[in-house]
Amino acid sequence: MDRKAFQKGLIVSTMLLTSAIGLQAQTPPTTLTVRVSGLTAQERDALAQDLRNGTGLELAFACVPAGLLVIAPVDPQSGIDPHVAAAPSIGRTVTTARAVEETLTLQQAEDLCTNARNQ
């Protein structure tokens, strides 16, 4: 392989890698975890219903005793950012003043739920 062909290949590889990294950085998170103080079963149900009304999101996990809600796109490949798309539904059903975003995995949310139910 001559030097020019090698340099062109290196440049193309670098561009592809840079593009892939840029796309990865722009990919929205796949879930949104929210803790709601004083969450009720009625609020959970109302939020689940509201999310089904054309948001492209669903309530993937909910735990009333721990006040945890995990919201995710119905289609994980849709590119829907649950932080943006869920905000109106959250505001309509549980009031944003009571809702705080958490950085929990689904497993961590389930563990907190188990602990809250055992108290």
Coordinates of N, CA and C in Angstrom, one line a residue:
M1 N 0.9 -1.2 0.0 CA 0.0 0.0 0.0 C 0.9 1.2 0.0
D2 N 0.6 2.2 -0.9 CA 1.4 3.4 -0.9 C 1.0 4.3 0.2
R3 N 1.9 5.3 0.4 CA 1.7 6.2 1.5 C 0.4 7.1 1.4
K4 N 0.1 7.5 0.1 CA -1.1 8.4 -0.1 C -2.3 7.6 0.2
A5 N -2.4 6.3 -0.2 CA -3.6 5.5 0.0 C -3.7 5.3 1.5
F6 N -2.6 5.1 2.2 CA -2.7 4.9 3.7 C -3.2 6.1 4.4
Q7 N -2.7 7.3 4.0 CA -3.1 8.6 4.6 C -4.6 8.8 4.3
K8 N -5.1 8.5 3.1 CA -6.5 8.7 2.8 C -7.3 7.8 3.7
G9 N -6.9 6.5 3.8 CA -7.6 5.6 4.7 C -7.7 6.0 6.1
L10 N -6.6 6.6 6.6 CA -6.5 7.1 7.9 C -7.4 8.3 8.1
I11 N -7.5 9.2 7.2 CA -8.4 10.3 7.2 C -9.8 9.9 7.3
V12 N -10.2 9.0 6.4 CA -11.5 8.5 6.3 C -11.9 7.8 7.6
S13 N -11.0 7.0 8.1 CA -11.3 6.3 9.4 C -11.5 7.2 10.5
T14 N -10.7 8.3 10.6 CA -10.8 9.3 11.6 C -12.1 10.0 11.5
M15 N -12.5 10.4 10.3 CA -13.8 11.0 10.1 C -15.0 10.2 10.5
L16 N -14.9 8.9 10.2 CA -16.0 8.0 10.6 C -16.1 7.8 12.1
L17 N -14.9 7.7 12.7 CA -14.9 7.6 14.2 C -15.4 8.9 14.8
T18 N -15.0 10.0 14.3 CA -15.5 11.3 14.9 C -17.0 11.4 14.7
S19 N -17.5 11.0 13.6 CA -18.9 11.1 13.3 C -19.7 10.2 14.3
A20 N -19.2 9.0 14.5 CA -19.8 8.0 15.4 C -19.8 8.5 16.8
I21 N -18.7 9.1 17.3 CA -18.6 9.7 18.6 C -19.6 10.8 18.7
G22 N -19.7 11.7 17.7 CA -20.7 12.8 17.7 C -22.1 12.3 17.8
L23 N -22.4 11.3 17.1 CA -23.8 10.7 17.1 C -24.1 10.1 18.4
Q24 N -23.1 9.4 19.0 CA -23.3 8.8 20.3 C -23.6 9.9 21.4
A25 N -22.9 11.0 21.3 CA -23.1 12.1 22.3 C -24.4 12.8 22.1
Q26 N -25.0 12.7 20.9 CA -26.3 13.4 20.7 C -27.5 12.4 20.9
T27 N -27.2 11.2 21.2 CA -28.3 10.2 21.4 C -29.0 10.5 22.7
P28 N -30.3 10.8 22.7 CA -30.9 11.1 24.0 C -31.0 9.9 24.9
P29 N -31.1 10.2 26.2 CA -31.1 9.0 27.2 C -32.4 8.2 26.9
T30 N -32.3 6.9 27.2 CA -33.5 6.1 26.9 C -34.5 6.1 27.9
T31 N -34.2 6.5 29.2 CA -35.2 6.5 30.2 C -35.1 7.8 31.0
L32 N -36.1 8.1 31.7 CA -36.2 9.2 32.7 C -36.7 8.6 34.0
T33 N -36.0 8.8 35.0 CA -36.4 8.4 36.4 C -36.7 9.6 37.2
V34 N -37.9 9.6 37.7 CA -38.4 10.8 38.5 C -38.9 10.3 39.9
R35 N -38.5 11.0 40.9 CA -39.0 10.7 42.3 C -40.0 11.8 42.6
V36 N -41.2 11.4 43.0 CA -42.3 12.3 43.2 C -42.7 12.1 44.7
S37 N -42.6 13.2 45.5 CA -42.9 13.2 46.9 C -44.4 13.0 47.0
G38 N -44.9 12.1 47.8 CA -46.3 11.9 48.1 C -47.0 11.3 46.9
L39 N -46.4 10.6 46.1 CA -47.0 10.0 44.9 C -48.2 9.1 45.3
T40 N -49.3 9.2 44.6 CA -50.4 8.4 44.8 C -50.7 7.4 43.7
A41 N -51.4 6.4 43.9 CA -51.7 5.4 42.8 C -52.6 6.1 41.8
Q42 N -53.4 7.1 42.1 CA -54.2 7.8 41.1 C -53.3 8.7 40.2
E43 N -52.3 9.3 40.8 CA -51.4 10.1 40.0 C -50.6 9.2 39.1
R44 N -50.1 8.1 39.6 CA -49.4 7.1 38.7 C -50.2 6.7 37.6
D45 N -51.5 6.3 37.8 CA -52.4 5.9 36.8 C -52.7 7.0 35.8
A46 N -52.9 8.2 36.3 CA -53.1 9.4 35.4 C -51.9 9.7 34.5
L47 N -50.7 9.6 35.1 CA -49.5 9.8 34.3 C -49.4 8.7 33.2
A48 N -49.6 7.5 33.6 CA -49.5 6.4 32.6 C -50.5 6.6 31.4
Q49 N -51.7 7.0 31.8 CA -52.7 7.3 30.7 C -52.3 8.5 29.9
D50 N -51.8 9.6 30.5 CA -51.4 10.8 29.8 C -50.3 10.4 28.8
L51 N -49.3 9.6 29.3 CA -48.2 9.2 28.4 C -48.7 8.4 27.2
R52 N -49.7 7.7 27.3 CA -50.3 6.9 26.2 C -50.9 7.7 25.1
N53 N -51.2 9.0 25.4 CA -51.9 9.8 24.5 C -51.0 10.5 23.5
G54 N -50.2 9.8 22.8 CA -49.5 10.3 21.7 C -48.1 10.8 22.0
T55 N -47.5 10.6 23.2 CA -46.2 11.1 23.5 C -45.1 10.2 22.9
G56 N -45.5 8.9 22.6 CA -44.4 7.9 22.2 C -43.7 7.4 23.4
L57 N -44.2 7.7 24.6 CA -43.6 7.2 25.9 C -44.5 6.3 26.6
E58 N -43.9 5.6 27.6 CA -44.7 4.7 28.5 C -44.1 4.8 29.9
L59 N -44.9 4.4 30.8 CA -44.5 4.3 32.2 C -43.9 2.9 32.3
A60 N -42.6 2.8 32.2 CA -41.9 1.5 32.2 C -41.9 0.8 33.6
F61 N -41.9 1.6 34.6 CA -41.8 1.1 36.0 C -42.3 2.2 36.9
A62 N -43.1 1.8 37.9 CA -43.6 2.7 38.9 C -43.7 2.1 40.2
C63 N -43.3 2.8 41.2 CA -43.4 2.3 42.6 C -44.0 3.4 43.5
V64 N -45.2 3.3 43.8 CA -45.9 4.4 44.6 C -45.2 4.5 46.0
P65 N -44.9 3.4 46.7 CA -44.3 3.6 48.1 C -43.0 4.4 48.1
A66 N -42.2 4.2 47.0 CA -40.9 4.9 46.9 C -41.1 6.2 46.1
G67 N -42.2 6.4 45.5 CA -42.4 7.6 44.7 C -41.6 7.7 43.4
L68 N -41.3 6.5 42.9 CA -40.4 6.4 41.7 C -41.2 6.1 40.4
L69 N -40.9 6.8 39.4 CA -41.5 6.6 38.0 C -40.3 6.5 37.0
V70 N -40.4 5.5 36.2 CA -39.4 5.3 35.1 C -40.1 5.4 33.8
I71 N -39.8 6.4 33.0 CA -40.5 6.7 31.8 C -39.5 6.4 30.6
A72 N -40.0 5.7 29.6 CA -39.2 5.3 28.5 C -40.0 5.4 27.2
P73 N -39.3 5.6 26.1 CA -39.9 5.5 24.8 C -40.5 4.1 24.5
V74 N -41.7 4.1 23.9 CA -42.3 2.8 23.6 C -41.4 2.1 22.6
D75 N -40.8 2.8 21.7 CA -39.8 2.3 20.7 C -38.5 2.9 21.1
P76 N -37.6 2.1 21.7 CA -36.3 2.6 22.1 C -35.4 3.2 21.0
Q77 N -35.7 2.8 19.7 CA -35.0 3.3 18.6 C -35.6 4.6 18.0
S78 N -36.7 5.1 18.6 CA -37.4 6.3 18.1 C -36.6 7.6 18.2
G79 N -35.7 7.7 19.1 CA -34.9 8.9 19.3 C -35.7 9.9 20.2
I80 N -36.8 9.5 20.7 CA -37.6 10.4 21.6 C -36.8 10.6 22.9
D81 N -36.6 11.9 23.3 CA -35.9 12.2 24.5 C -37.0 12.3 25.6
P82 N -37.0 11.3 26.5 CA -38.1 11.3 27.6 C -38.1 12.5 28.5
H83 N -36.9 13.2 28.6 CA -36.8 14.4 29.4 C -37.7 15.5 28.9
V84 N -37.7 15.6 27.6 CA -38.4 16.7 26.9 C -39.9 16.2 26.7
A85 N -40.1 15.0 26.2 CA -41.4 14.6 25.8 C -42.3 14.4 27.0
A86 N -41.8 14.0 28.2 CA -42.6 13.7 29.4 C -42.9 14.9 30.2
A87 N -42.2 16.0 30.0 CA -42.4 17.2 30.9 C -43.9 17.6 30.9
P88 N -44.6 17.8 29.8 CA -46.0 18.2 29.9 C -46.8 17.3 30.7
S89 N -46.6 16.0 30.5 CA -47.5 15.0 31.2 C -47.2 15.0 32.7
I90 N -45.9 15.2 33.0 CA -45.6 15.2 34.5 C -46.2 16.5 35.1
G91 N -46.1 17.6 34.4 CA -46.7 18.8 34.9 C -48.2 18.8 35.0
R92 N -48.9 18.0 34.2 CA -50.4 17.9 34.2 C -50.8 16.9 35.3
T93 N -50.0 16.0 35.7 CA -50.5 14.9 36.6 C -49.9 14.9 38.0
V94 N -48.6 15.3 38.2 CA -48.1 15.3 39.5 C -47.5 16.6 40.0
T95 N -47.6 17.6 39.2 CA -47.0 18.9 39.4 C -45.4 18.8 39.5
T96 N -44.8 19.6 38.7 CA -43.3 19.6 38.7 C -42.6 20.0 40.0
A97 N -43.3 20.7 40.8 CA -42.7 21.1 42.1 C -42.4 19.9 43.0
R98 N -43.2 18.8 42.8 CA -43.0 17.6 43.6 C -42.1 16.6 42.9
A99 N -41.7 16.8 41.7 CA -40.9 15.8 40.9 C -39.5 16.2 40.8
V100 N -38.6 15.3 41.1 CA -37.2 15.5 41.1 C -36.6 14.4 40.2
E101 N -35.8 14.8 39.2 CA -35.1 13.7 38.4 C -34.1 13.0 39.2
E102 N -34.0 11.7 39.0 CA -33.0 10.9 39.7 C -32.1 10.2 38.6
T103 N -30.9 9.9 39.0 CA -30.0 9.2 38.1 C -29.9 7.8 38.6
L104 N -30.9 7.0 38.3 CA -31.0 5.6 38.8 C -31.1 4.7 37.6
T105 N -30.5 3.6 37.7 CA -30.8 2.5 36.7 C -32.2 1.9 37.1
L106 N -32.7 1.1 36.2 CA -34.0 0.5 36.5 C -33.8 -0.5 37.7
Q107 N -32.7 -1.2 37.7 CA -32.4 -2.1 38.8 C -32.3 -1.3 40.2
Q108 N -31.7 -0.2 40.2 CA -31.6 0.6 41.4 C -33.0 1.1 41.9
A109 N -33.9 1.5 40.9 CA -35.2 1.9 41.2 C -36.0 0.7 41.8
E110 N -35.8 -0.5 41.2 CA -36.5 -1.7 41.7 C -36.1 -2.0 43.1
D111 N -34.8 -1.9 43.4 CA -34.3 -2.1 44.7 C -34.8 -1.1 45.8
L112 N -34.9 0.1 45.4 CA -35.4 1.1 46.3 C -36.9 0.9 46.5
C113 N -37.6 0.4 45.5 CA -39.0 0.0 45.7 C -39.2 -1.1 46.7
T114 N -38.4 -2.1 46.5 CA -38.4 -3.3 47.4 C -38.2 -2.8 48.9
N115 N -37.2 -2.0 49.1 CA -36.9 -1.4 50.4 C -38.1 -0.6 50.9
A116 N -38.7 0.2 50.1 CA -39.8 1.0 50.6 C -41.0 0.1 50.9
R117 N -41.2 -0.9 50.2 CA -42.3 -1.8 50.5 C -42.1 -2.7 51.8
N118 N -40.8 -2.9 52.1 CA -40.5 -3.7 53.3 C -40.5 -2.8 54.6
Q119 N -40.7 -1.6 54.5 CA -40.7 -0.7 55.7 C -42.0 -0.7 56.3

